[in-house]
Coordinates of C-alpha atoms and ligand atoms in Angstrom, one line a residue:
X11 CA 83.1 143.7 50.2
X12 CA 83.0 139.9 51.1
X13 CA 86.1 138.3 52.6
X14 CA 85.9 134.9 50.0
X15 CA 88.6 131.9 49.6
X16 CA 89.6 129.4 47.0
X17 CA 92.1 128.3 45.0
X18 CA 94.2 130.3 42.2
X19 CA 96.0 129.8 39.5
X20 CA 98.5 133.1 40.3
X21 CA 100.0 132.7 36.5
X22 CA 99.5 129.8 33.8
X23 CA 102.7 128.1 35.0
X24 CA 101.4 127.8 38.3
X25 CA 99.5 124.8 40.4
X26 CA 96.4 125.5 41.5
X27 CA 97.0 127.1 45.4
X28 CA 94.7 128.5 48.2
X29 CA 94.1 132.0 47.5
X30 CA 92.1 134.6 49.4
X31 CA 90.0 137.5 47.6
X32 CA 87.0 139.4 47.1
X33 CA 83.1 139.8 46.2
X34 CA 81.3 143.0 45.5
X35 CA 78.9 143.5 48.5
X36 CA 74.9 142.3 47.7
X37 CA 73.9 144.9 45.3
X38 CA 69.8 145.0 45.4
X39 CA 69.7 143.3 42.3
X40 CA 71.9 139.9 43.4
X41 CA 71.9 137.1 44.8
X42 CA 74.7 135.5 47.7
X43 CA 74.9 131.7 47.4
X44 CA 77.4 129.5 49.2
X45 CA 79.2 126.9 47.4
X46 CA 79.1 123.5 48.0
X47 CA 79.7 122.0 44.8
X48 CA 82.0 123.2 41.8
X49 CA 82.3 120.9 38.5
X50 CA 85.4 120.8 36.8
X51 CA 85.0 121.6 32.9
X52 CA 88.3 121.6 30.7
X53 CA 87.8 125.0 30.1
X54 CA 88.8 125.3 33.5
X55 CA 92.4 123.9 31.7
X56 CA 92.8 125.9 28.5
X57 CA 92.1 128.9 30.7
X58 CA 94.4 128.9 33.6
X59 CA 96.5 127.6 31.0
X60 CA 96.4 130.0 28.4
X61 CA 95.8 128.0 25.8
X62 CA 93.1 130.6 24.1
X63 CA 94.6 133.4 25.2
X64 CA 96.1 136.2 27.5
X65 CA 93.5 135.1 30.6
X66 CA 93.8 137.7 33.9
X67 CA 95.4 136.7 36.3
X68 CA 94.9 135.3 39.2
X69 CA 93.0 133.4 38.0
X70 CA 89.7 131.3 40.1
X71 CA 88.4 128.8 37.7
X72 CA 84.9 127.5 38.1
X73 CA 81.6 127.9 35.9
X74 CA 79.6 124.7 37.2
X75 CA 78.7 125.9 40.4
X76 CA 75.8 124.7 42.6
X77 CA 75.1 125.8 46.0
X78 CA 72.4 127.4 48.9
X79 CA 71.6 131.3 48.6
X80 CA 72.6 133.0 51.9
X81 CA 71.3 137.2 50.9
X82 CA 69.6 138.7 48.6
X83 CA 69.8 142.0 47.2
X84 CA 66.6 144.0 48.2
X85 CA 64.6 143.7 44.4
X86 CA 65.4 140.3 44.3
X87 CA 61.9 138.4 43.1
X88 CA 63.2 135.0 41.8
X89 CA 65.1 134.2 45.4
X90 CA 64.7 133.0 49.2
X91 CA 67.2 133.2 51.7
X92 CA 68.0 128.6 52.0
X93 CA 66.9 127.9 48.1
X94 CA 69.1 126.0 46.3
X95 CA 71.0 128.3 43.5
X96 CA 73.6 127.3 40.3
X97 CA 75.1 129.2 38.2
X98 CA 77.0 128.6 34.7
X99 CA 79.5 130.5 32.7
X100 CA 78.0 133.6 32.3
X101 CA 77.4 136.0 35.2
X102 CA 76.0 139.4 33.5
X103 CA 75.3 140.8 29.9
X104 CA 74.2 143.9 28.5
X105 CA 70.8 142.5 28.7
X106 CA 69.1 145.0 26.0
X107 CA 70.5 144.1 23.0
X108 CA 68.7 141.6 20.1
X109 CA 70.6 138.9 21.0
X110 CA 70.1 139.1 25.3
X111 CA 66.3 139.9 24.5
X112 CA 65.7 137.3 22.8
X113 CA 66.8 134.6 25.8
X114 CA 70.8 134.2 23.7
X115 CA 72.8 136.8 26.3
X116 CA 75.9 133.7 25.4
X117 CA 75.8 135.9 22.0
X118 CA 75.2 139.5 23.7
X119 CA 76.3 141.9 21.1
X120 CA 78.5 143.7 23.8
X121 CA 79.9 140.4 25.1
X122 CA 79.0 138.4 27.7
X123 CA 80.7 138.6 31.6
X124 CA 81.9 135.0 32.0
X125 CA 81.3 133.8 35.3
X126 CA 85.3 133.5 35.6
X127 CA 88.3 135.1 33.5
X128 CA 86.1 138.1 32.7
X129 CA 85.7 142.2 34.0
X130 CA 83.3 143.0 36.1
X131 CA 80.2 144.6 33.8
X132 CA 81.6 148.6 35.4
X133 CA 85.4 146.8 35.0
X134 CA 85.7 147.0 38.5
X135 CA 87.4 144.1 38.9
X136 CA 87.9 140.6 37.5
X137 CA 85.3 138.2 38.7
X138 CA 85.8 134.7 39.9
X139 CA 84.6 131.3 39.6
X140 CA 83.1 128.9 42.1
X141 CA 86.8 127.0 43.3
X142 CA 85.4 128.8 46.1
X143 CA 83.5 129.1 49.3
X144 CA 79.7 132.3 48.2
X145 CA 80.3 134.1 45.5
X146 CA 77.9 136.8 44.2
X147 CA 75.7 137.0 40.8
X148 CA 73.2 139.4 39.8
X149 CA 69.4 138.0 39.8
X150 CA 68.9 137.3 36.3
X151 CA 71.6 134.8 36.0
X152 CA 71.4 132.6 39.0
X153 CA 69.2 129.2 38.6
X154 CA 66.8 127.5 40.2
X155 CA 67.6 123.5 41.4
X156 CA 65.9 121.2 42.1
X157 CA 66.2 119.4 45.2
X158 CA 65.2 116.1 43.9
X159 CA 68.6 115.3 42.3
X160 CA 71.6 114.6 43.4
X161 CA 73.2 117.9 44.0
X162 CA 76.7 117.2 43.2
X163 CA 75.8 115.2 40.4
X164 CA 73.8 118.3 39.2
X165 CA 76.3 120.8 39.0
X166 CA 77.7 119.3 35.2
X167 CA 74.6 120.2 33.9
X168 CA 75.4 124.4 34.2
X169 CA 78.6 124.3 31.4
X170 CA 78.9 120.6 30.1
X171 CA 74.5 120.3 30.0
X172 CA 73.7 123.1 28.3
X173 CA 76.6 123.3 25.7
X174 CA 75.2 119.8 25.0
X175 CA 71.2 120.1 25.3
X176 CA 71.9 124.0 23.5
X177 CA 72.9 122.6 20.0
X178 CA 71.3 119.4 20.0
X179 CA 67.5 121.0 20.4
X180 CA 68.4 123.8 18.2
X181 CA 68.7 121.2 15.1
X182 CA 66.1 119.1 16.2
X183 CA 68.1 116.4 16.7
X184 CA 65.5 113.3 17.3
X185 CA 63.7 110.3 16.7
X186 CA 64.5 108.7 13.3
X187 CA 67.9 111.5 13.5
X188 CA 71.8 108.9 13.7
X189 CA 73.6 110.9 15.9
X190 CA 77.0 110.9 16.7
X191 CA 79.0 112.1 19.6
X192 CA 83.0 112.4 19.6
X193 CA 84.2 112.1 22.3
X194 CA 83.8 110.8 25.5
X195 CA 84.5 113.1 28.5
X196 CA 82.7 115.8 30.9
X197 CA 80.2 117.2 27.5
X198 CA 80.8 114.2 25.6
X199 CA 78.2 111.7 28.0
X200 CA 76.3 114.9 28.6
X201 CA 75.6 115.0 24.7
X202 CA 75.3 110.7 24.8
X203 CA 72.6 110.7 27.5
X204 CA 70.5 113.9 25.2
X205 CA 70.3 112.4 22.5
X206 CA 68.9 109.3 24.0
X207 CA 66.7 111.1 25.9
X208 CA 65.4 113.0 22.2
X209 CA 64.4 109.8 20.5
X210 CA 68.2 109.9 18.5
X211 CA 70.2 106.5 17.6
X212 CA 73.8 108.0 19.1
X213 CA 76.7 106.4 18.6
X214 CA 79.7 107.4 20.9
X215 CA 83.2 108.5 18.6
X216 CA 85.8 108.0 20.7
X217 CA 90.0 106.9 21.1
X218 CA 89.7 105.4 24.0
X219 CA 88.2 102.3 23.7
X220 CA 88.1 101.0 27.5
X221 CA 84.8 103.2 27.9
X222 CA 83.4 101.2 25.9
X223 CA 81.1 99.7 28.0
X224 CA 80.0 103.2 30.0
X225 CA 79.2 104.5 26.5
X226 CA 76.4 101.7 26.1
X227 CA 75.4 102.7 30.1
X228 CA 75.2 106.2 29.4
X229 CA 72.8 104.1 26.8
X230 CA 74.4 105.0 23.5
X231 CA 73.5 102.4 21.1
X232 CA 76.4 101.7 19.1
X233 CA 80.9 102.2 19.8
X234 CA 83.5 103.6 17.1
X235 CA 86.6 103.3 18.0
X236 CA 88.0 106.3 15.9
X237 CA 91.6 104.8 15.9
X238 CA 91.1 102.0 13.8
X239 CA 90.4 102.7 9.8
X240 CA 88.2 99.1 9.8
X241 CA 85.7 100.7 11.9
X242 CA 86.2 104.9 10.6
X243 CA 85.7 103.0 6.9
X244 CA 82.6 101.5 8.1
X245 CA 81.1 104.2 9.1
X246 CA 81.8 106.7 6.4
X247 CA 78.7 108.8 5.1
X248 CA 76.1 107.3 8.1
X249 CA 75.1 109.8 11.0
X250 CA 72.5 113.3 10.1
X251 CA 74.6 115.2 12.9
X252 CA 78.0 115.1 15.1
X253 CA 78.3 116.9 18.4
X254 CA 82.3 117.3 18.9
X255 CA 83.3 118.1 21.9
X256 CA 87.0 116.8 21.9
X257 CA 89.5 119.5 23.3
X258 CA 92.7 118.9 21.8
X259 CA 93.1 118.9 17.9
X260 CA 92.1 116.6 15.8
X261 CA 91.4 115.8 11.7
X262 CA 88.3 117.3 11.0
X263 CA 88.1 116.0 7.0
X264 CA 88.5 112.5 8.8
X265 CA 85.1 112.9 10.9
X266 CA 83.6 115.1 8.2
X267 CA 83.4 112.1 6.0
X268 CA 81.2 110.0 8.7
X269 CA 78.4 112.6 8.0
X270 CA 75.6 111.8 5.8
X271 CA 74.6 114.6 2.9
X272 CA 73.6 117.4 4.1
X273 CA 75.2 116.1 8.0
X274 CA 76.1 119.0 10.1
X275 CA 78.8 119.2 12.5
X276 CA 78.1 120.4 15.7
X277 CA 80.8 121.8 17.1
X278 CA 81.0 122.9 20.6
X279 CA 84.5 121.8 22.0
X280 CA 88.2 124.5 21.3
X281 CA 91.0 122.8 21.1
X282 CA 93.7 126.1 21.0
X283 CA 94.7 125.7 17.6
X284 CA 92.0 126.1 13.9
X285 CA 91.0 123.9 11.9
X286 CA 92.0 122.8 9.2
X287 CA 89.4 122.0 7.1
X288 CA 89.3 120.9 2.7
X289 CA 86.2 123.0 1.1
X290 CA 86.2 118.8 -1.0
X291 CA 85.1 117.6 2.8
X292 CA 82.3 120.1 2.9
X293 CA 80.9 119.9 -0.9
X294 CA 81.3 116.4 -1.5
X295 CA 77.8 116.3 0.6
X296 CA 76.8 120.0 1.3
X297 CA 77.9 119.2 4.8
X298 CA 78.0 122.0 7.3
X299 CA 80.4 122.6 9.8
X300 CA 78.4 124.5 12.9
X301 CA 79.3 126.3 16.3
X302 CA 77.2 126.5 19.9
X303 CA 79.0 128.1 23.0
X304 CA 77.1 127.2 26.2
X305 CA 73.0 128.6 25.8
X306 CA 70.8 131.2 26.9
X307 CA 69.3 131.8 30.7
X308 CA 65.8 130.6 29.8
X309 CA 67.4 127.5 28.1
X310 CA 69.2 126.9 31.0
X311 CA 66.8 126.8 33.6
X312 CA 64.9 125.0 31.1
X313 CA 67.4 122.0 30.8
X314 CA 67.8 121.9 34.5
X315 CA 64.1 121.7 34.2
X316 CA 64.0 118.8 32.1
X317 CA 66.7 117.1 33.4
X318 CA 64.7 116.7 36.8
X319 CA 61.6 115.0 35.0
X320 CA 63.3 112.5 33.4
X321 CA 66.1 111.4 36.1
X322 CA 69.4 113.3 34.3
X323 CA 72.3 114.5 36.3
X324 CA 76.0 113.8 35.4
X325 CA 77.9 110.6 36.3
X326 CA 80.4 112.2 38.6
X327 CA 83.5 111.4 40.4
X328 CA 83.4 113.9 43.5
X329 CA 87.4 115.3 44.8
X330 CA 88.2 117.4 47.2
X331 CA 90.2 120.8 46.3
X332 CA 93.6 119.3 47.0
X333 CA 93.6 117.1 44.7
X334 CA 92.1 119.3 41.3
X335 CA 95.6 119.0 40.2
X336 CA 95.5 115.5 40.0
X337 CA 92.5 115.7 38.4
X338 CA 93.7 118.5 36.0
X339 CA 96.2 115.7 34.4
X340 CA 93.7 113.3 34.4
X341 CA 90.7 115.5 32.4
X342 CA 94.0 115.8 30.8
X343 CA 94.3 112.2 29.0
X344 CA 91.2 111.5 28.5
X345 CA 90.7 110.2 31.3
X346 CA 87.7 111.6 33.2
X347 CA 84.5 109.6 34.0
X348 CA 82.5 111.5 33.5
X349 CA 83.3 114.3 35.3
X350 CA 85.4 115.4 38.3
X351 CA 83.5 117.6 40.8
X352 CA 85.3 119.0 44.1
X353 CA 83.6 118.8 47.0
X354 CA 83.6 122.6 48.5
X355 CA 83.4 121.9 52.0
X356 CA 86.7 120.3 51.3
X357 CA 88.0 123.7 50.9
Ligands
NAP19 P1 87.2 116.3 28.6 O1 85.8 116.2 29.3 O2 88.0 116.4 28.8 O3 87.0 115.1 27.0 C1 87.0 115.5 26.1 C2 87.5 113.8 25.3 O4 87.2 114.6 23.7 C3 88.3 113.4 26.0 O5 87.3 112.5 27.4 C4 88.5 112.0 24.8 O6 87.3 111.2 24.5 C5 88.4 113.0 23.5 N1 89.5 113.7 23.4 C6 90.6 114.0 24.0 N2 91.8 114.2 23.6 C7 91.2 114.2 22.1 C8 91.9 114.0 20.6 N3 93.2 114.3 20.5 N4 91.3 113.6 19.3 C9 90.3 112.5 19.8 N5 89.8 112.9 21.1 C10 89.8 113.2 22.0 O7 86.6 118.0 28.3 P2 85.1 118.7 28.4 O8 85.4 119.7 29.7 O9 84.3 117.9 28.1 O10 85.6 119.9 27.2 C11 85.5 119.4 26.0 C12 85.7 121.0 24.7 O11 84.4 122.1 25.1 C13 86.5 121.7 25.9 O12 87.5 122.4 24.4 C14 86.4 122.6 26.6 O13 87.0 124.0 26.6 C15 85.2 122.7 25.1 N6 83.7 123.2 26.3 C16 83.1 124.6 25.0 C17 81.4 124.7 25.1 C18 81.5 125.7 24.4 O14 80.3 126.3 25.6 N7 81.2 125.3 22.8 C19 81.4 124.9 27.6 C20 82.1 124.8 27.6 C21 83.3 123.4 27.1 P3 87.9 109.8 24.4 O15 88.5 109.2 24.6 O16 86.0 109.2 23.9 O17 88.2 109.6 23.1
ZN20 ZN1 82.8 124.1 30.8

């Protein structure tokens, strides 16, 4: 066993605190890398609070992980000791179902193995995430990270990046499209960057008027304050796509009204309660509500390579692990600009 240290929630009511635990030995197909930075996703907060379902505790969150390889198994061919490496939300899948074969491991028909709050495939122990010093992952789920980009700011690409890149690619959002990004947080700000990079006309839909200047700096062409009924009224029927990144309950019917005929609402945010969608919100204009989960491994590598080529990273606030609870509080208030990343040297 490998002795690891990290920060864990012992139960859904307790703040994260230091915790020592064990990881599996490096198997023939495994890569071990020491973690240098880990992004803080709203999903971490949802899961330590049992917002979605009963979690596995103690829980070490973190699925935006980058670091340097320290050991590889004898059959590993993709990685060498000393190289940069990254892991996102998944560490395993069945690898043989039709979805896995198509590079859609996130939709593995047997269910993928999540980086934390999941059981290892052999059922032996829970998986533990990136708020820790080291991790062991099977080679297929380890990504190559460019040394051209700022490493800390690259970490959020592993979840916030791929989760916004994948639906925009799937629905072929680009030139000639009007894209609205709903919620300017970790996912939202990446959605803006990719939407702009793909050539769409991008509008940020936000509850926070104070984010307008940032939205424009991120490349957004327009900014709409969703709490202002006049602005909402003026934007009725104007978008081809809305990328919904909102983490809390919100009125879908109001936002569906902003879509054009045949418009698509791409849901990636996961509030704890189901949406209440009135059929009329969809029928009047043949609108679709769709969802998308992270992205497959091949597409994640494609996204990372795209970012290296186009110099795209997250806008981050680098934090000390000791400030994690305070950072969660700010995230809960929508006050994240635009991703917290933990400097693991502070562990
Ligand atoms: P985040 O950084 O906290 O951003 C969420 C943003 O939503 C906030 O900054 C805020 O932006 C807006 N918002 C918050 N409460 C709102 C409300 N009541 N009404 C309207 N807007 C509100 O969170 P994140 O890390 O980007 O994650 C967003 C969601 O995506 C979470 O639910 C997370 O679990 C989920 N997620 C899904 C996937 C997937 O595979 N589908 C992957 C990762 C994360 P404004 O201030 O601009 O309004
Ligand atoms: Zn995430």
